[in-house]
Amino acid sequence: MSVNFTLIDSNKDISEKDGFGRQMVISFLVVLIIVLQIAILKMSTVLATLIGFTLAIILGPTARKYYGDYASKSDKIGTFKFDHKEISIDGNGKLESINVNDIIRIDLNYNYIQGKSFAYKDIAHNG
């Protein structure tokens, strides 16, 4: 059995930029939209709130991919393949293979799967 990972350029900062700031901005925008719907469109409070919550649920994960820490196609430089016998790195136009028995220690920076959450209420990771 083998596992493949996308190889990201080492110059790319993979630390998560998601957090409290994003939640504040989205919350402020949703409340503003609800107030404007009630004040300008004379919409019922219940309907405006329902639309606002729906918008918040859709806007959160969608806005995440526009953050600067989200890996783009230009950041992807190859693949990293784990096999039970060897590790293969296919990046920057060259293929390298390392026998598993020759490895003493390995450090990997891994940031989950891009766009997926690890658990309920977790952020959509930048991958």
mmCIF file of C-alpha atoms in Angstrom, residues 13-119:
data_model
loop_
_atom_site.group_PDB
_atom_site.id
_atom_site.type_symbol
_atom_site.label_atom_id
_atom_site.label_comp_id
_atom_site.label_asym_id
_atom_site.label_seq_id
_atom_site.Cartn_x
_atom_site.Cartn_y
_atom_site.Cartn_z
ATOM 1 C CA ASP A 13 4.561 29.416 4.888
ATOM 2 C CA ILE A 14 2.108 26.664 5.864
ATOM 3 C CA SER A 15 1.156 28.066 9.277
ATOM 4 C CA GLU A 16 -2.593 28.522 9.609
ATOM 5 C CA LYS A 17 -3.766 32.143 9.339
ATOM 6 C CA ASP A 18 -7.338 31.311 10.193
ATOM 7 C CA GLY A 19 -8.814 32.190 13.545
ATOM 8 C CA PHE A 20 -10.527 34.841 15.621
ATOM 9 C CA GLY A 21 -10.081 37.693 13.108
ATOM 10 C CA ARG A 22 -11.866 35.838 10.342
ATOM 11 C CA GLN A 23 -14.716 34.904 12.669
ATOM 12 C CA MET A 24 -15.106 38.541 13.732
ATOM 13 C CA VAL A 25 -15.210 39.843 10.146
ATOM 14 C CA ILE A 26 -17.711 37.222 8.997
ATOM 15 C CA SER A 27 -19.902 37.779 12.069
ATOM 16 C CA PHE A 28 -19.860 41.543 11.529
ATOM 17 C CA LEU A 29 -20.793 41.156 7.849
ATOM 18 C CA VAL A 30 -23.652 38.763 8.628
ATOM 19 C CA VAL A 31 -25.097 41.062 11.317
ATOM 20 C CA LEU A 32 -24.769 44.036 8.937
ATOM 21 C CA ILE A 33 -26.603 42.157 6.181
ATOM 22 C CA ILE A 34 -29.377 41.122 8.575
ATOM 23 C CA VAL A 35 -29.830 44.727 9.794
ATOM 24 C CA LEU A 36 -29.846 46.072 6.225
ATOM 25 C CA GLN A 37 -32.422 43.484 5.137
ATOM 26 C CA ILE A 38 -34.696 44.445 8.021
ATOM 27 C CA ALA A 39 -34.191 48.226 7.700
ATOM 28 C CA ILE A 40 -34.109 48.723 3.932
ATOM 29 C CA LEU A 41 -36.025 45.774 2.507
ATOM 30 C CA LYS A 42 -38.526 45.658 5.409
ATOM 31 C CA MET A 43 -37.970 41.913 5.602
ATOM 32 C CA SER A 44 -39.279 39.969 8.562
ATOM 33 C CA THR A 45 -36.761 39.469 11.368
ATOM 34 C CA VAL A 46 -37.075 35.688 11.261
ATOM 35 C CA LEU A 47 -36.498 35.485 7.501
ATOM 36 C CA ALA A 48 -33.578 37.941 7.596
ATOM 37 C CA THR A 49 -31.958 35.985 10.433
ATOM 38 C CA LEU A 50 -32.450 32.688 8.578
ATOM 39 C CA ILE A 51 -30.829 34.152 5.456
ATOM 40 C CA GLY A 52 -27.992 35.571 7.571
ATOM 41 C CA PHE A 53 -27.215 32.238 9.239
ATOM 42 C CA THR A 54 -27.314 30.457 5.888
ATOM 43 C CA LEU A 55 -24.918 33.038 4.489
ATOM 44 C CA ALA A 56 -22.570 32.584 7.473
ATOM 45 C CA ILE A 57 -22.495 28.820 6.969
ATOM 46 C CA ILE A 58 -21.647 29.221 3.281
ATOM 47 C CA LEU A 59 -19.291 32.209 3.615
ATOM 48 C CA GLY A 60 -16.964 30.691 6.241
ATOM 49 C CA PRO A 61 -15.457 27.790 4.276
ATOM 50 C CA THR A 62 -15.683 29.639 0.958
ATOM 51 C CA ALA A 63 -13.716 32.675 2.156
ATOM 52 C CA ARG A 64 -10.979 30.447 3.619
ATOM 53 C CA LYS A 65 -9.382 29.615 0.276
ATOM 54 C CA TYR A 66 -8.699 33.299 -0.449
ATOM 55 C CA TYR A 67 -6.300 33.650 2.499
ATOM 56 C CA GLY A 68 -2.615 34.039 1.647
ATOM 57 C CA ASP A 69 -1.621 30.840 3.465
ATOM 58 C CA TYR A 70 -3.742 28.626 1.212
ATOM 59 C CA ALA A 71 -1.457 26.659 -1.123
ATOM 60 C CA SER A 72 -2.042 27.528 -4.768
ATOM 61 C CA LYS A 73 -1.109 25.556 -7.897
ATOM 62 C CA SER A 74 2.151 27.473 -8.232
ATOM 63 C CA ASP A 75 3.191 26.365 -4.702
ATOM 64 C CA LYS A 76 2.830 22.681 -5.615
ATOM 65 C CA ILE A 77 6.150 21.402 -6.918
ATOM 66 C CA GLY A 78 5.664 17.638 -6.986
ATOM 67 C CA THR A 79 4.583 14.558 -5.077
ATOM 68 C CA PHE A 80 5.830 12.704 -2.028
ATOM 69 C CA LYS A 81 5.050 8.963 -2.030
ATOM 70 C CA PHE A 82 5.339 6.599 0.939
ATOM 71 C CA ASP A 83 5.542 2.912 0.153
ATOM 72 C CA HIS A 84 6.313 -0.019 2.445
ATOM 73 C CA LYS A 85 9.777 -0.315 0.836
ATOM 74 C CA GLU A 86 10.744 3.203 -0.199
ATOM 75 C CA ILE A 87 9.949 6.881 -0.130
ATOM 76 C CA SER A 88 9.837 8.597 -3.527
ATOM 77 C CA ILE A 89 10.083 12.338 -4.075
ATOM 78 C CA ASP A 90 9.077 13.527 -7.519
ATOM 79 C CA GLY A 91 9.696 17.268 -7.526
ATOM 80 C CA ASN A 92 11.232 19.973 -9.669
ATOM 81 C CA GLY A 93 11.548 17.579 -12.590
ATOM 82 C CA LYS A 94 13.649 14.925 -10.829
ATOM 83 C CA LEU A 95 12.755 11.664 -9.130
ATOM 84 C CA GLU A 96 14.541 10.523 -5.962
ATOM 85 C CA SER A 97 13.929 7.270 -4.117
ATOM 86 C CA ILE A 98 15.108 6.409 -0.614
ATOM 87 C CA ASN A 99 15.002 2.913 0.823
ATOM 88 C CA VAL A 100 13.059 2.814 4.106
ATOM 89 C CA ASN A 101 15.821 0.761 5.765
ATOM 90 C CA ASP A 102 18.311 3.612 5.131
ATOM 91 C CA ILE A 103 16.229 6.147 7.072
ATOM 92 C CA ILE A 104 17.193 6.835 10.675
ATOM 93 C CA ARG A 105 14.976 9.868 11.259
ATOM 94 C CA ILE A 106 12.532 11.893 9.178
ATOM 95 C CA ASP A 107 10.815 15.213 9.964
ATOM 96 C CA LEU A 108 7.760 16.181 7.940
ATOM 97 C CA ASN A 109 5.652 19.328 8.030
ATOM 98 C CA TYR A 110 2.132 18.192 7.272
ATOM 99 C CA ASN A 111 -0.946 20.371 7.431
ATOM 100 C CA TYR A 112 -3.899 18.013 6.913
ATOM 101 C CA ILE A 113 -5.862 18.030 3.656
ATOM 102 C CA GLN A 114 -6.459 21.328 1.905
ATOM 103 C CA GLY A 115 -10.006 22.575 2.335
ATOM 104 C CA LYS A 116 -10.951 19.819 4.791
ATOM 105 C CA SER A 117 -11.622 20.086 8.506
ATOM 106 C CA PHE A 118 -9.995 17.658 10.929
ATOM 107 C CA ALA A 119 -12.999 17.594 13.266
#
